[in-house]
Short mmCIF file of C-alpha atoms in Angstrom, two decimals:
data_model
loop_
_atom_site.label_atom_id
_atom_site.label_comp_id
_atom_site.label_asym_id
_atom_site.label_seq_id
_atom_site.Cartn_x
_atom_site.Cartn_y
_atom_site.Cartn_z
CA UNK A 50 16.48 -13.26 14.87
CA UNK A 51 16.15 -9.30 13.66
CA UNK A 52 16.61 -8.05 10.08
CA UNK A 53 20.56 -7.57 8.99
CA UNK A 54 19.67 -3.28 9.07
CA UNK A 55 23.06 -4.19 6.71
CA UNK A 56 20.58 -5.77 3.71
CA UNK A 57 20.00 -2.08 2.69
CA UNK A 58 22.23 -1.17 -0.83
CA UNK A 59 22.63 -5.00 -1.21
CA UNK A 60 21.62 -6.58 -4.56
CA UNK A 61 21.31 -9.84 -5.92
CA UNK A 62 22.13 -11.16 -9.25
CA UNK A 63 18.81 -13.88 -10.58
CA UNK A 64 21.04 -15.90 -13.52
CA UNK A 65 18.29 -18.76 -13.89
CA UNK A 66 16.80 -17.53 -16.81
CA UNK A 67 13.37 -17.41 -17.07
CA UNK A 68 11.70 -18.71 -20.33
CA UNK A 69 8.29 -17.36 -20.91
CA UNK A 70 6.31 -19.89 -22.35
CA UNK A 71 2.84 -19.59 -24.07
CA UNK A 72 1.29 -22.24 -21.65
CA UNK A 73 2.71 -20.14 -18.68
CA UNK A 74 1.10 -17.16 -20.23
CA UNK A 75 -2.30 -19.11 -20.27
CA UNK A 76 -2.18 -20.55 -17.20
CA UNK A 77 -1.29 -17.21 -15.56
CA UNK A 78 -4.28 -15.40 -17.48
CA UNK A 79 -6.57 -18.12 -16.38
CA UNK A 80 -5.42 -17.47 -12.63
CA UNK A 81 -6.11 -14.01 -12.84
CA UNK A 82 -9.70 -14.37 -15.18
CA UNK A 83 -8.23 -12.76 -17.77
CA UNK A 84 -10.01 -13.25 -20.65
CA UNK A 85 -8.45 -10.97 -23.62
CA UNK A 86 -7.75 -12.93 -26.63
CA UNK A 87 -3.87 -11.70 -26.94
CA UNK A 88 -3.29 -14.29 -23.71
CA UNK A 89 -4.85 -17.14 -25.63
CA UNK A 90 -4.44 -16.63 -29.05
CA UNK A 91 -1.18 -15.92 -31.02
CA UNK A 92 -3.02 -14.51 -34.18
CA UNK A 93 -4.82 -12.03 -31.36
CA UNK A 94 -1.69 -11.52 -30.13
CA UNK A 95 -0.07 -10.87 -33.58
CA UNK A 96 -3.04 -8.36 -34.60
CA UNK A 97 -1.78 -6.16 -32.04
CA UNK A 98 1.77 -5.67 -32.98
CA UNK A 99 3.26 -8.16 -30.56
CA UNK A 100 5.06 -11.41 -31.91
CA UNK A 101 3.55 -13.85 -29.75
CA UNK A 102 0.95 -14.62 -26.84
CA UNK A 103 1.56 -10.90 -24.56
CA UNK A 104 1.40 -11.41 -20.35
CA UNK A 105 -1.15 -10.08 -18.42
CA UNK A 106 0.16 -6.67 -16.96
CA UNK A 107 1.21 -8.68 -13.33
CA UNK A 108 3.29 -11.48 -15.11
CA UNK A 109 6.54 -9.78 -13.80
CA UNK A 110 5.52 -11.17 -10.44
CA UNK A 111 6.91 -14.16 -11.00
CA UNK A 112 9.96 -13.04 -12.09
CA UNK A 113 10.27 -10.45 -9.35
CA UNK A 114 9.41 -13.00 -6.82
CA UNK A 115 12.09 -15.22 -7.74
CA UNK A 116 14.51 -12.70 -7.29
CA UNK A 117 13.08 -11.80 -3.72
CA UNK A 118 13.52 -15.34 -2.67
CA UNK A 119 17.40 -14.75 -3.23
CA UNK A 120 17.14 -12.56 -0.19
CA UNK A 121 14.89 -14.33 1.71
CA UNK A 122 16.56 -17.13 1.62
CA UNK A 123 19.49 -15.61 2.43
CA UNK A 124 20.95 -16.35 5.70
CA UNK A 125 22.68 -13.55 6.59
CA UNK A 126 19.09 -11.38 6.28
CA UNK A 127 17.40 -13.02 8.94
CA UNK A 128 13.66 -12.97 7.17
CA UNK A 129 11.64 -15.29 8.80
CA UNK A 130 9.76 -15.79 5.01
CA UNK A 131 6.50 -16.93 7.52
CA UNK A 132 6.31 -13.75 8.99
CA UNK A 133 6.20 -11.69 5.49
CA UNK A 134 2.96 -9.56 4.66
CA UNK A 135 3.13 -8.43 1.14
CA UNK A 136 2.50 -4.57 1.99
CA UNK A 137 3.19 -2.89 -1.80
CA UNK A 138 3.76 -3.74 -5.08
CA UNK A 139 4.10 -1.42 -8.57
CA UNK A 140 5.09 -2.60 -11.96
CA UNK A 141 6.54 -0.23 -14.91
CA UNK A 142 6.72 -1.93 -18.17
CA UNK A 143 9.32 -0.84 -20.29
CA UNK A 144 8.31 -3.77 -23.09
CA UNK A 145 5.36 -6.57 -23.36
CA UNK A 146 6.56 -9.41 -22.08
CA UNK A 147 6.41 -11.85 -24.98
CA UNK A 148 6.29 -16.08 -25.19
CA UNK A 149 9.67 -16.86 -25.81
CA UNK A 150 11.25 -14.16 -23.88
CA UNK A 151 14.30 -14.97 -22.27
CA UNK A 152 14.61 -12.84 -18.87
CA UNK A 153 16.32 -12.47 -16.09
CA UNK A 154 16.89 -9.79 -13.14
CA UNK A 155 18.67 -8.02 -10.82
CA UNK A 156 16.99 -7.23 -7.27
CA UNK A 157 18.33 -4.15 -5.36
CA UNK A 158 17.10 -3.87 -1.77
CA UNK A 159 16.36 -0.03 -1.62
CA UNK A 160 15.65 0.29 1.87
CA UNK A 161 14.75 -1.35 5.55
CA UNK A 162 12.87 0.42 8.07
CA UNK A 163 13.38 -1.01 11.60
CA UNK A 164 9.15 -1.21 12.46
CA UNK A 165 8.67 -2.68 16.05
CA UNK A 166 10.94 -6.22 16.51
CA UNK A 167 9.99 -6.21 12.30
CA UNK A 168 11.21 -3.78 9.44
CA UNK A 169 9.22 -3.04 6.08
CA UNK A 170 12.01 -3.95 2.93
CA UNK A 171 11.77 -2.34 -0.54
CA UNK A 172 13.25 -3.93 -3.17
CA UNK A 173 13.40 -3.12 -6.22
CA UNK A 174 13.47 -5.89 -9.79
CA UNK A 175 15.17 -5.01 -13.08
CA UNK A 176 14.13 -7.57 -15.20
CA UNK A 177 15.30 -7.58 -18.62
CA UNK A 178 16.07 -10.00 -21.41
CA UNK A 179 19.12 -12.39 -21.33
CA UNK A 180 20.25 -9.58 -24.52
CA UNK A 181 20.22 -6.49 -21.73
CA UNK A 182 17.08 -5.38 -22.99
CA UNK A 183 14.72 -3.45 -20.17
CA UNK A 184 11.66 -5.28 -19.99
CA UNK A 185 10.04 -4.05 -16.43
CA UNK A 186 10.75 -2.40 -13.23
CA UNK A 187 9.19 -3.99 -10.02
CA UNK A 188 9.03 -2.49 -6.74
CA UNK A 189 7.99 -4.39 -3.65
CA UNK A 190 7.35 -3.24 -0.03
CA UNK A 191 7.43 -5.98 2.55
CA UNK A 192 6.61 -6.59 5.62
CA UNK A 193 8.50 -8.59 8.08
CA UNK A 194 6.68 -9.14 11.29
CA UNK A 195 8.52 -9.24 14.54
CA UNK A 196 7.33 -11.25 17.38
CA UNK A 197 3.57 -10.52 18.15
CA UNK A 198 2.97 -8.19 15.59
CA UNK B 195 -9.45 4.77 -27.47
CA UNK B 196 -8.97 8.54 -27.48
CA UNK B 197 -7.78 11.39 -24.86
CA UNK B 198 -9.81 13.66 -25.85
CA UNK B 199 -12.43 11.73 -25.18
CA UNK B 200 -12.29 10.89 -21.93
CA UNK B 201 -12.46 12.99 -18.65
CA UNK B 202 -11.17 12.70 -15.35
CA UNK B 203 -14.09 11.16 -13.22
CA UNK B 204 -15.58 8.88 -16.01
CA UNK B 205 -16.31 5.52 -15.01
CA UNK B 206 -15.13 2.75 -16.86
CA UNK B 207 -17.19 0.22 -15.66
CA UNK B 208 -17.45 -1.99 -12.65
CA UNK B 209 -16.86 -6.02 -12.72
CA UNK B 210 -16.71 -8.57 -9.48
CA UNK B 211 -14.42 -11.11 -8.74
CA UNK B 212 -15.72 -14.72 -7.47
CA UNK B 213 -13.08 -16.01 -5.41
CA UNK B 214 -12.79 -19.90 -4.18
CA UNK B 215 -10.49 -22.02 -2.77
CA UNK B 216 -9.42 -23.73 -5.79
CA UNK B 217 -8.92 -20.78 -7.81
CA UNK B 218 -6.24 -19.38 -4.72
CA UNK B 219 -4.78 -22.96 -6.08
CA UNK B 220 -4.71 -22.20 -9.54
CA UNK B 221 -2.79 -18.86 -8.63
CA UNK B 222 -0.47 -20.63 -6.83
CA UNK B 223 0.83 -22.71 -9.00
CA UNK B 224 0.80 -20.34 -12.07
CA UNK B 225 2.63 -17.62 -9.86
CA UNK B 226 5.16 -20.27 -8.06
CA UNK B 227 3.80 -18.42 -4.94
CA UNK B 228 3.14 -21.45 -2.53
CA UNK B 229 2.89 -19.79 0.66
CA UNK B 230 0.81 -22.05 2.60
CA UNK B 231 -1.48 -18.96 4.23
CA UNK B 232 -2.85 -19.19 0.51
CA UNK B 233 -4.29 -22.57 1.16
CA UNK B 234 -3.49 -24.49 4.23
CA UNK B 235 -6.29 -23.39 7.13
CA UNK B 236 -4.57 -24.74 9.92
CA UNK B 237 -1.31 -23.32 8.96
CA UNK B 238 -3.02 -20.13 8.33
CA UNK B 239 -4.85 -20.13 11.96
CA UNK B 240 -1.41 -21.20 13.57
CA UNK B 241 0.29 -17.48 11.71
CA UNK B 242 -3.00 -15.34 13.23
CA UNK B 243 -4.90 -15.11 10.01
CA UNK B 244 -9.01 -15.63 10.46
CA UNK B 245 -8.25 -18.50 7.90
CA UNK B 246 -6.96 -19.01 4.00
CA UNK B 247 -6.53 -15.61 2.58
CA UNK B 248 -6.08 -14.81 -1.51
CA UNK B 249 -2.82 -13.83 -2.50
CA UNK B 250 -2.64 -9.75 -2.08
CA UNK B 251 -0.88 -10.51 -5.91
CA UNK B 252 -4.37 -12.70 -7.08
CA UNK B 253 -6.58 -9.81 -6.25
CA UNK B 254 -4.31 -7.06 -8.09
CA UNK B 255 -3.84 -9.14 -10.98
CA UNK B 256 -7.12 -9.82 -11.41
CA UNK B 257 -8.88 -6.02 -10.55
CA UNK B 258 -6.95 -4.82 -13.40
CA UNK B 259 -8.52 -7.17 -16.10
CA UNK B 260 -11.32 -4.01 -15.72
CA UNK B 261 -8.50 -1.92 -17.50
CA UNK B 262 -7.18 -4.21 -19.92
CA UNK B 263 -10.47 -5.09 -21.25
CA UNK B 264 -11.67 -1.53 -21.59
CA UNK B 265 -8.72 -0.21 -23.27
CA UNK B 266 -8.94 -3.35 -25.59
CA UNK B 267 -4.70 -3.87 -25.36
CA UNK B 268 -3.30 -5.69 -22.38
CA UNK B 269 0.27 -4.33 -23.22
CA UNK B 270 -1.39 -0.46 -23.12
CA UNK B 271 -0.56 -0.82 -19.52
CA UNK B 272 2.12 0.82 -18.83
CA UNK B 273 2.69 0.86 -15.27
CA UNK B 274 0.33 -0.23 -11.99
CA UNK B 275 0.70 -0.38 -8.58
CA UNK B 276 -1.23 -0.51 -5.25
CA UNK B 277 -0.76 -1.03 -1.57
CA UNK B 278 -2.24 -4.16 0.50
CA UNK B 279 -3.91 -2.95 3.38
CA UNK B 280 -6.86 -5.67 4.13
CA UNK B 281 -6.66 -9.48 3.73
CA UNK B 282 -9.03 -11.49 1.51
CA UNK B 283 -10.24 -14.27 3.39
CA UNK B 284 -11.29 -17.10 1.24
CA UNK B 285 -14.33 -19.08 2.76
CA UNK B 286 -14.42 -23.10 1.97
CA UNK B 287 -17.77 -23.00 0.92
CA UNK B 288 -20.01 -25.71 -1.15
CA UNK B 289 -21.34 -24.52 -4.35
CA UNK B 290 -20.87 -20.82 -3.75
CA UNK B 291 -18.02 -18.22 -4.03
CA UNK B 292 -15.78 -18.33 -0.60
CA UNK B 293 -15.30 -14.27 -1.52
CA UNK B 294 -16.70 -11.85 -3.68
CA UNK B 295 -14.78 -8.83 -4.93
CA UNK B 296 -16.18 -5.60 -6.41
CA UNK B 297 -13.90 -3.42 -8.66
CA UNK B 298 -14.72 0.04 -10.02
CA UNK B 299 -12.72 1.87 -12.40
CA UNK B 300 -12.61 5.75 -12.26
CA UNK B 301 -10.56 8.18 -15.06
CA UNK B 302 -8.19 9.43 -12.27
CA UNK B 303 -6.11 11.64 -14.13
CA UNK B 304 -5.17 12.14 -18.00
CA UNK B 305 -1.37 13.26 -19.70
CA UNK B 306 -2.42 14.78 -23.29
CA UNK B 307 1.48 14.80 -23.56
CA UNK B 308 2.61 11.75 -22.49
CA UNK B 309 -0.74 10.31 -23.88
CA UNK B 310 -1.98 8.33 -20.80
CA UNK B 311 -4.37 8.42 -18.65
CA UNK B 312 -4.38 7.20 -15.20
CA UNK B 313 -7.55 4.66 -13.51
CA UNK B 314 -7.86 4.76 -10.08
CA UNK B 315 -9.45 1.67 -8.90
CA UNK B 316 -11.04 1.03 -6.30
CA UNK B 317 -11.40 -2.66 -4.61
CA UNK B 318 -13.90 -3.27 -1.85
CA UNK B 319 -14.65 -6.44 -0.07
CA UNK B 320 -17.94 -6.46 1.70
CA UNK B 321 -17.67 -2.06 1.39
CA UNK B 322 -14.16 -2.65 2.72
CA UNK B 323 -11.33 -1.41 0.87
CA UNK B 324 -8.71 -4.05 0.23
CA UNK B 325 -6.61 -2.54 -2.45
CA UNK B 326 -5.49 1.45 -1.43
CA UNK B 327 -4.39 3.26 -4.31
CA UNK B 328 -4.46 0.85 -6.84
CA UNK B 329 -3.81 2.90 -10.47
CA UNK B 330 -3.03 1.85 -13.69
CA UNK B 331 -1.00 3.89 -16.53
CA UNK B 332 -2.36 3.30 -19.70
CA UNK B 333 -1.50 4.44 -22.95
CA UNK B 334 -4.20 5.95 -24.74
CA UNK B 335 -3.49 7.55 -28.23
#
């Protein structure tokens, strides 16, 4: 099956909010060997101006990912998810994203690329709080391998 | 931290990554990202991969600790992207790292205005480059 060339404009609504815990945050900052106290520590955190444990700067991934999966798993895009290289990523961060922060997102897909039997997908997260508050921008780039590629 | 001390060029330091097999499954199941290429071998064979590879997302998440811990602020970050353009393979080895990453961090560019300044990183695997243009935003003033 080929990528739906009709994906491009589409977006996707993530409603299963996200609650960012302060275990989440450590476990996350232990993934990555992140070692800064403001992961770990809440009075760290709180010396720097932020109200709770802060996310290392990748966090967003999770949520971002999330919302990719709505198109993935949609069947009318025809993304074979075992055939997906992650080719690009970029995260702007409007806000630190805080325990206790309540997000969720809306995924654009920006544009697909017809590369060989495969196309490259951009999409794009807004994640922001349950309130409407911007929290970050992600931007993915995808790659969908076609057959022998 | 301050802008006008720094200059476009200045390293700000160098660190290396250790990467095993179980800490491919720690990402995994802090990140949700279960794709089995991140720890299955024969699945990862059967897709054309030499073996288990890191998640593209494990090595940029952790290349960028360099930043956070030299400008002291995780949240100083203000944006941070890169492109994927080698694979990580993880080796299943006993007692020693199954990869080793470097990173170096290099002043890239600097915004007296905006009051950033921009680290190019750069992410090598045995002298290979793994990471291509990987930069990080980060507020400085």
């Amino acid at each position: 099956m080929s990528i739906n060339p009709e994906l491009q404009g589409r977006s996707y609504q993530l409603n299963d909010v996200y609650s960012v815990g302060r275990e989440s945050i450590r476990d996350f900052a232990r993934a990555v060997k992140a070692s800064h106290l403001a992961h770990f520590d809440v009075a760290a955190a709180q010396a720097l101006g932020h109200a709770d444990l802060i996310a290392p700067p990748t966090y967003a991934i999770i949520v971002a990912q999330r919302a990719d999966a709505l198109l993935i798993n949609d069947p009318e895009s025809g993304i074979d998810f075992s055939r997906v290289v992650h080719a690009e990523q970029r995260f702007t961060h409007h806000k630190a994203i805080v325990a206790g922060d309540e997000l969720v997102a809306e995924l654009h897909v920006d544009t697909v690329r017809g590369m060989g039997g495969g196309a490259m997908i951009t999409t794009r997260a807004e994640i922001s709080t349950v309130d409407g508050v911007a929290v970050a921008t992600t931007v993915s780039a995808i790659l969908v391998r076609g057959e022998g590629q | 931290m301050n802008i006008a001390e720094l200059a476009v060029g200045t390293e700000i330091g160098t660190r290396t990554i250790e990467i095993s097999r179980a800490d491919l499954i720690k990402y995994a199941g802090a990140s949700g990202d279960f794709n089995p290429i991140h720890w299955n071998e024969r699945f990862a064979r059967e897709v054309e991969l030499p073996g288990v590879i890191a998640h593209g997302m494990f090595t940029m998440g952790a290349a960028v600790q360099l930043v956070t811990d030299w400008i002291g602020d995780p949240s100083a970050v203000v944006s941070y992207g890169t492109r994927f353009t080698k694979p990580v393979p993880v080796a299943d080895l006993e007692g020693e790292p199954g990869a080793v990453v470097t990173v170096v961090g290099v002043v890239g560019a600097l915004d007296s205005d905006a009051g950033t300044a921009r680290i190019d990183l750069t992410v090598t695997l045995d002298g290979q480059k793994v990471l291509v243009k990987a930069q990080a935003t980060v507020r400085v003033t």
